Tab-separated table of C-alpha atoms and ligand atoms in Angstrom:
chain	number	residue	atom	x	y	z
A	479	MET	CA	0.071	103.127	-19.745
A	480	ALA	CA	1.913	100.153	-18.252
A	481	LYS	CA	3.520	100.878	-14.877
A	482	LYS	CA	7.327	101.057	-15.055
A	483	GLN	CA	8.880	97.964	-13.414
A	484	LYS	CA	11.366	98.902	-10.711
A	485	SER	CA	14.691	97.148	-10.852
A	486	PRO	CA	16.324	96.077	-7.611
A	487	ARG	CA	18.832	98.640	-6.161
A	488	PRO	CA	22.472	97.861	-6.539
A	489	GLY	CA	23.955	96.313	-3.287
A	490	THR	CA	20.689	94.441	-2.420
A	491	ILE	CA	20.340	90.689	-2.377
A	492	ALA	CA	17.699	91.025	-5.115
A	493	TYR	CA	20.167	92.873	-7.273
A	494	SER	CA	22.587	89.988	-7.507
A	495	ALA	CA	19.999	87.154	-7.209
A	496	ASP	CA	19.850	84.599	-10.023
A	497	ARG	CA	16.148	84.035	-10.770
A	498	HIS	CA	16.706	80.554	-12.141
A	499	GLU	CA	18.342	79.482	-8.950
A	500	TYR	CA	15.466	80.608	-6.784
A	501	TYR	CA	12.904	79.191	-9.197
A	502	GLU	CA	14.510	75.803	-8.855
A	503	LYS	CA	14.557	75.986	-5.061
A	504	ALA	CA	10.929	77.234	-4.809
A	505	VAL	CA	9.169	75.504	-7.617
A	506	GLN	CA	10.765	72.477	-8.871
A	507	CYS	CA	11.181	68.923	-7.339
A	508	VAL	CA	12.647	67.040	-10.183
A	509	GLU	CA	13.591	64.023	-8.082
A	510	SER	CA	10.019	63.240	-7.099
A	511	GLU	CA	8.879	64.131	-10.626
A	512	ILE	CA	11.236	61.719	-12.232
A	513	ASP	CA	10.369	59.092	-9.621
A	514	MET	CA	6.725	59.283	-10.622
A	515	VAL	CA	7.591	59.223	-14.424
A	516	ASP	CA	9.957	56.252	-14.112
A	517	GLU	CA	7.664	54.118	-11.913
A	518	THR	CA	4.560	54.888	-13.808
A	519	TYR	CA	6.200	54.051	-17.235
A	520	GLU	CA	7.545	50.761	-15.888
A	521	ASN	CA	4.168	49.835	-14.379
A	522	LEU	CA	2.429	50.559	-17.732
A	523	ARG	CA	5.013	49.084	-20.150
A	524	GLY	CA	6.854	46.387	-17.980
A	525	LYS	CA	10.149	47.895	-18.878
A	526	LYS	CA	12.228	51.013	-18.148
A	527	ALA	CA	11.888	54.137	-20.321
A	528	ARG	CA	15.324	55.259	-21.631
A	529	PHE	CA	14.709	58.198	-23.923
A	530	LEU	CA	13.048	61.170	-22.468
A	531	ARG	CA	11.958	64.405	-24.270
A	532	GLU	CA	11.340	67.398	-22.056
A	533	ASP	CA	9.071	69.963	-23.779
A	534	PHE	CA	9.218	73.603	-22.560
A	535	CYS	CA	12.440	72.375	-20.768
A	536	GLY	CA	13.600	75.793	-19.418
A	537	THR	CA	16.959	75.189	-17.817
A	538	GLY	CA	16.675	71.420	-18.533
A	539	ASN	CA	16.802	70.493	-14.746
A	540	THR	CA	14.435	67.607	-15.219
A	541	SER	CA	16.428	66.232	-18.189
A	542	CYS	CA	19.653	66.450	-16.082
A	543	GLU	CA	17.964	64.392	-13.288
A	544	TRP	CA	16.998	61.800	-16.011
A	545	VAL	CA	20.439	61.230	-17.401
A	546	GLN	CA	21.926	60.949	-13.820
A	547	ARG	CA	19.437	58.030	-13.063
A	548	HIS	CA	20.909	55.436	-15.364
A	549	PRO	CA	23.977	55.088	-17.752
A	550	LYS	CA	21.549	54.293	-20.553
A	551	ASN	CA	19.189	57.155	-20.035
A	552	THR	CA	19.167	59.855	-22.725
A	553	ALA	CA	17.342	63.269	-22.870
A	554	ILE	CA	16.518	65.984	-25.157
A	555	GLY	CA	14.958	69.267	-23.929
A	556	LEU	CA	13.158	71.764	-26.165
A	557	ASP	CA	12.681	75.498	-25.434
A	558	LEU	CA	12.354	78.647	-27.378
A	559	ASP	CA	14.249	80.936	-24.994
A	560	GLN	CA	18.023	80.889	-25.651
A	561	GLU	CA	18.867	82.812	-22.470
A	562	VAL	CA	17.170	80.024	-20.356
A	563	LEU	CA	18.781	77.299	-22.314
A	564	ASP	CA	22.160	78.811	-22.024
A	565	TRP	CA	21.746	79.119	-18.196
A	566	GLY	CA	20.922	75.413	-18.164
A	567	ILE	CA	23.832	74.509	-20.223
A	568	GLN	CA	26.322	76.490	-18.155
A	569	ASN	CA	24.944	75.768	-14.703
A	570	LYS	CA	23.139	72.384	-14.893
A	571	ILE	CA	24.772	70.410	-17.757
A	572	ALA	CA	28.239	71.614	-16.973
A	573	ALA	CA	27.824	70.125	-13.421
A	574	LEU	CA	27.272	66.657	-14.814
A	575	SER	CA	29.988	64.094	-15.565
A	576	PRO	CA	31.377	64.023	-19.081
A	577	LYS	CA	29.424	60.742	-19.834
A	578	GLN	CA	26.163	62.225	-18.600
A	579	GLN	CA	26.736	65.330	-20.632
A	580	ALA	CA	27.039	63.184	-23.765
A	581	ARG	CA	23.581	61.829	-23.199
A	582	ILE	CA	21.772	65.178	-22.959
A	583	ASN	CA	20.926	67.829	-25.382
A	584	LEU	CA	19.119	71.133	-24.897
A	585	VAL	CA	17.782	72.530	-28.216
A	586	ASN	CA	16.273	75.807	-29.246
A	587	GLN	CA	13.114	74.446	-30.869
A	588	ASN	CA	9.498	75.157	-30.940
A	589	VAL	CA	7.631	72.108	-29.496
A	590	LEU	CA	5.095	72.504	-32.354
A	591	ASN	CA	7.901	71.862	-34.861
A	592	ALA	CA	9.773	69.185	-32.820
A	593	ASN	CA	12.156	67.161	-34.906
A	594	CYS	CA	13.518	64.441	-32.576
A	595	PRO	CA	13.819	60.660	-32.593
A	596	PRO	CA	10.711	58.924	-31.089
A	597	ALA	CA	10.779	59.243	-27.424
A	598	ASP	CA	9.660	56.665	-24.662
A	599	VAL	CA	8.480	59.580	-22.581
A	600	ILE	CA	7.548	63.177	-23.379
A	601	LEU	CA	7.077	65.604	-20.425
A	602	ALA	CA	5.339	68.946	-20.412
A	603	MET	CA	5.596	70.000	-16.734
A	604	ASN	CA	4.775	73.056	-14.680
A	605	PHE	CA	1.686	73.664	-16.673
A	606	SER	CA	3.590	74.961	-19.611
A	607	TYR	CA	0.984	73.837	-22.186
A	608	GLN	CA	-1.465	76.290	-20.773
A	609	LEU	CA	0.033	78.900	-22.958
A	610	PHE	CA	-2.013	77.326	-25.661
A	611	LYS	CA	-5.333	79.218	-25.150
A	612	THR	CA	-7.702	77.662	-27.783
A	613	ARG	CA	-8.984	74.095	-28.029
A	614	ASP	CA	-7.512	73.937	-31.577
A	615	ALA	CA	-4.064	75.166	-30.435
A	616	LEU	CA	-3.892	72.871	-27.489
A	617	ARG	CA	-5.068	69.854	-29.488
A	618	LYS	CA	-2.540	70.459	-32.118
A	619	TYR	CA	0.181	70.524	-29.486
A	620	PHE	CA	-1.093	67.201	-28.018
A	621	GLU	CA	-1.181	65.727	-31.545
A	622	LYS	CA	2.473	66.711	-32.095
A	623	ALA	CA	3.470	65.294	-28.854
A	624	ARG	CA	1.820	62.071	-29.612
A	625	ALA	CA	3.472	61.981	-32.989
A	626	GLY	CA	6.792	62.436	-31.219
A	627	LEU	CA	6.396	59.272	-29.148
A	628	ALA	CA	7.543	55.793	-29.903
A	629	ASP	CA	4.695	53.301	-30.573
A	630	ASP	CA	4.521	52.304	-26.788
A	631	GLY	CA	5.405	55.921	-25.651
A	632	VAL	CA	3.760	57.864	-22.786
A	633	PHE	CA	3.106	61.500	-22.433
A	634	PHE	CA	3.097	63.038	-18.992
A	635	ILE	CA	1.733	66.564	-18.154
A	636	ASP	CA	0.670	68.169	-14.799
A	637	ALA	CA	-2.350	70.335	-14.084
A	638	TYR	CA	-3.605	72.281	-11.255
A	639	GLY	CA	-7.011	73.646	-10.060
A	640	GLY	CA	-9.453	73.883	-7.154
A	641	HIS	CA	-11.357	76.962	-6.228
A	642	GLU	CA	-8.307	78.827	-4.950
A	643	SER	CA	-6.782	78.648	-8.485
A	644	TYR	CA	-9.589	81.077	-9.777
A	645	ARG	CA	-8.850	83.737	-7.140
A	646	GLN	CA	-6.674	86.833	-7.674
A	647	ILE	CA	-4.368	86.189	-4.830
A	648	LYS	CA	-0.696	86.455	-3.808
A	649	GLU	CA	0.299	83.382	-1.907
A	650	LYS	CA	3.558	83.422	0.156
A	651	THR	CA	5.811	80.457	0.941
A	652	SER	CA	8.664	81.014	3.207
A	653	PHE	CA	12.077	79.311	2.663
A	654	ASP	CA	15.226	79.671	4.826
A	655	ASP	CA	16.685	82.612	2.965
A	656	PHE	CA	13.811	84.005	0.898
A	657	ASP	CA	10.061	84.166	0.415
A	658	TYR	CA	8.428	82.842	-2.763
A	659	TYR	CA	5.228	84.480	-3.985
A	660	TRP	CA	2.794	82.863	-6.402
A	661	HIS	CA	0.740	85.814	-7.654
A	662	GLN	CA	-2.477	85.131	-9.488
A	663	LYS	CA	-2.819	88.736	-10.778
A	664	LYS	CA	-5.710	88.472	-13.179
A	665	TYR	CA	-8.346	85.903	-14.017
A	666	ASN	CA	-11.039	86.321	-16.654
A	667	PRO	CA	-13.905	83.789	-16.128
A	668	ILE	CA	-15.295	84.462	-19.651
A	669	THR	CA	-12.143	83.378	-21.524
A	670	GLY	CA	-10.359	81.416	-18.760
A	671	GLU	CA	-7.346	83.494	-19.298
A	672	MET	CA	-5.031	84.193	-16.370
A	673	LEU	CA	-1.953	86.226	-15.650
A	674	CYS	CA	0.452	84.998	-13.073
A	675	HIS	CA	3.724	86.197	-11.661
A	676	ILE	CA	6.439	84.699	-9.539
A	677	HIS	CA	8.206	87.146	-7.090
A	678	PHE	CA	10.980	86.568	-4.651
A	679	LYS	CA	11.490	88.632	-1.532
A	680	PHE	CA	14.808	88.446	0.466
A	681	LYS	CA	16.077	88.963	4.001
A	682	ASP	CA	17.055	92.588	3.269
A	683	ASN	CA	13.468	93.250	2.156
A	684	SER	CA	14.615	93.581	-1.484
A	685	TRP	CA	12.289	92.148	-4.026
A	686	LEU	CA	12.839	90.348	-7.426
A	687	ASN	CA	9.443	91.370	-8.793
A	688	LYS	CA	7.959	89.505	-11.682
A	689	ALA	CA	10.925	87.115	-11.839
A	690	PHE	CA	8.611	85.010	-14.157
A	691	THR	CA	5.386	85.798	-15.796
A	692	TYR	CA	2.770	83.365	-17.257
A	693	ASP	CA	0.034	84.375	-19.600
A	694	TRP	CA	-2.115	81.310	-19.652
A	695	ARG	CA	-5.589	79.811	-20.036
A	696	LEU	CA	-6.442	77.862	-16.909
A	697	TRP	CA	-7.756	74.600	-18.418
A	698	THR	CA	-10.044	72.256	-16.475
A	699	LEU	CA	-9.300	68.547	-16.134
A	700	PRO	CA	-12.257	67.528	-18.306
A	701	GLU	CA	-11.214	69.799	-21.105
A	702	ILE	CA	-7.643	68.609	-20.954
A	703	GLN	CA	-8.685	64.929	-20.970
A	704	GLU	CA	-11.121	65.421	-23.871
A	705	LEU	CA	-8.470	67.287	-25.947
A	706	LEU	CA	-5.885	64.534	-25.263
A	707	LYS	CA	-8.424	61.862	-26.455
A	708	GLU	CA	-9.225	63.945	-29.491
A	709	ALA	CA	-5.521	64.129	-30.300
A	710	GLY	CA	-5.539	60.468	-30.550
A	711	PHE	CA	-4.175	59.030	-27.335
A	712	SER	CA	-5.558	55.652	-26.656
A	713	LYS	CA	-5.756	55.984	-22.795
A	714	VAL	CA	-5.751	59.045	-20.715
A	715	GLN	CA	-5.552	58.773	-16.906
A	716	VAL	CA	-5.459	61.357	-14.135
A	717	TYR	CA	-3.201	60.542	-11.185
A	718	TRP	CA	-4.493	62.248	-7.962
A	719	GLU	CA	-2.271	62.863	-5.012
A	720	GLY	CA	-2.729	60.670	-1.779
A	721	THR	CA	-3.248	62.241	1.648
A	722	ASP	CA	-0.890	62.135	4.543
A	723	LYS	CA	-3.070	60.827	7.332
A	724	LYS	CA	-1.399	62.847	10.122
A	725	THR	CA	-1.230	66.281	8.367
A	726	GLY	CA	-4.156	66.053	5.977
A	727	GLU	CA	-1.903	67.448	3.370
A	728	GLY	CA	-0.790	65.817	-0.033
A	729	ASN	CA	1.797	63.051	0.525
A	730	GLY	CA	3.564	63.371	-2.848
A	731	GLU	CA	2.342	59.885	-4.038
A	732	TYR	CA	0.115	59.885	-7.059
A	733	TYR	CA	-2.366	57.117	-7.989
A	734	PRO	CA	-4.590	56.524	-10.938
A	735	THR	CA	-8.318	57.308	-10.229
A	736	ASN	CA	-11.494	58.803	-11.768
A	737	LYS	CA	-12.625	60.335	-8.474
A	738	GLY	CA	-10.972	63.488	-7.196
A	739	GLU	CA	-11.961	65.683	-4.135
A	740	ASP	CA	-13.209	69.182	-3.676
A	741	ASP	CA	-9.780	70.421	-2.476
A	742	PRO	CA	-9.268	74.229	-2.517
A	743	SER	CA	-6.037	73.604	-4.389
A	744	TRP	CA	-4.744	70.552	-6.080
A	745	ILE	CA	-2.058	69.295	-8.453
A	746	VAL	CA	-2.282	66.133	-10.634
A	747	TYR	CA	-0.414	64.369	-13.306
A	748	ILE	CA	-2.240	63.297	-16.460
A	749	VAL	CA	-0.663	60.179	-18.178
A	750	SER	CA	-1.534	59.554	-21.743
A	751	GLU	CA	-0.605	56.374	-23.728
A	752	LYS	CA	0.019	56.609	-27.372
B	1041	SAM	C1	6.814	77.454	-17.217
B	1041	SAM	S1	8.314	77.332	-18.061
B	1041	SAM	C2	8.716	75.688	-17.856
B	1041	SAM	C3	9.860	75.295	-17.068
B	1041	SAM	C4	10.093	73.844	-16.845
B	1041	SAM	N1	9.409	72.963	-17.786
B	1041	SAM	C5	9.679	73.420	-15.458
B	1041	SAM	O1	9.203	72.332	-15.198
B	1041	SAM	O2	9.873	74.201	-14.495
B	1041	SAM	C6	7.879	77.457	-19.761
B	1041	SAM	C7	8.920	77.450	-20.661
B	1041	SAM	O3	8.318	77.166	-22.097
B	1041	SAM	C8	9.182	77.878	-23.058
B	1041	SAM	N2	8.204	77.962	-24.308
B	1041	SAM	C9	7.187	78.705	-24.449
B	1041	SAM	N3	6.513	78.341	-25.660
B	1041	SAM	C10	7.370	77.364	-26.272
B	1041	SAM	C11	7.249	76.605	-27.441
B	1041	SAM	N4	6.309	76.910	-28.436
B	1041	SAM	N5	8.150	75.692	-27.666
B	1041	SAM	C12	9.192	75.435	-26.822
B	1041	SAM	N6	9.333	76.203	-25.574
B	1041	SAM	C13	8.353	77.180	-25.391
B	1041	SAM	C14	9.396	79.224	-22.401
B	1041	SAM	O4	10.591	79.733	-22.993
B	1041	SAM	C15	9.724	78.727	-20.940
B	1041	SAM	O5	11.020	78.531	-20.695
């Protein structure tokens, strides 16, 4: 029998905490993500991308960043979860100027049935495509994404790996007013399936347990690249993160290469041209 999930006690920080707010603080960095997308598209195509489609958009935070970058930028975000979309509309879109609001639309739509004008750029970030657990299902999604692009469109996804990613671990990152936990709860090496949670712990020792849960297959980079090519993309390129010489840590700059390193834990972008 599944263990009953304890809700936070009334009066605690966790009780009144908004999970989307803490997710945004702990997980997302939409500014650097859009920097990478904007620059890479311009390098590849010799012009600026203007219309962005954000698949699995959640609260649409990345799309909001996009429409704030330029008065001609437009964005559409697709997600299946109306609660999450509503949060984005009320908290992120409402904070934009009326002109920016007119250039963004968050829609309750399955990415597999996307019905949108051809996009310059499609994003599927924070590893969301890993919810497709078979080669056929993932290839089908990649085919749909490719079909949704303009003729010179580019598809951006991220991926993670390294030997730490296969371990059942709970990794803590501390922020000023809370701790963020990335919890790799289960990993099955036979199917590649994994179950992960995000938890938040606050200064009064209250917890927002399982604020988010991901039931995924942890795909490897060769598998993902093969499937993107099978889906018809003409060029598929991994962008590896550069290293800060002083700290030895990632420097947030990504460059195209076919040679990675045996890091215990890495994140890359994969850029696919239609
Ligand atoms: C990991 S969250 C992604 C959040 C956001 N993209 C980010 O970068 O932080 C995955 C989202 O995908 C949505 N989702 C799952 N299956 C979907 C599908 N078939 N079509 C559209 N959205 C889907 C879920 O509702 C959830 O909001």
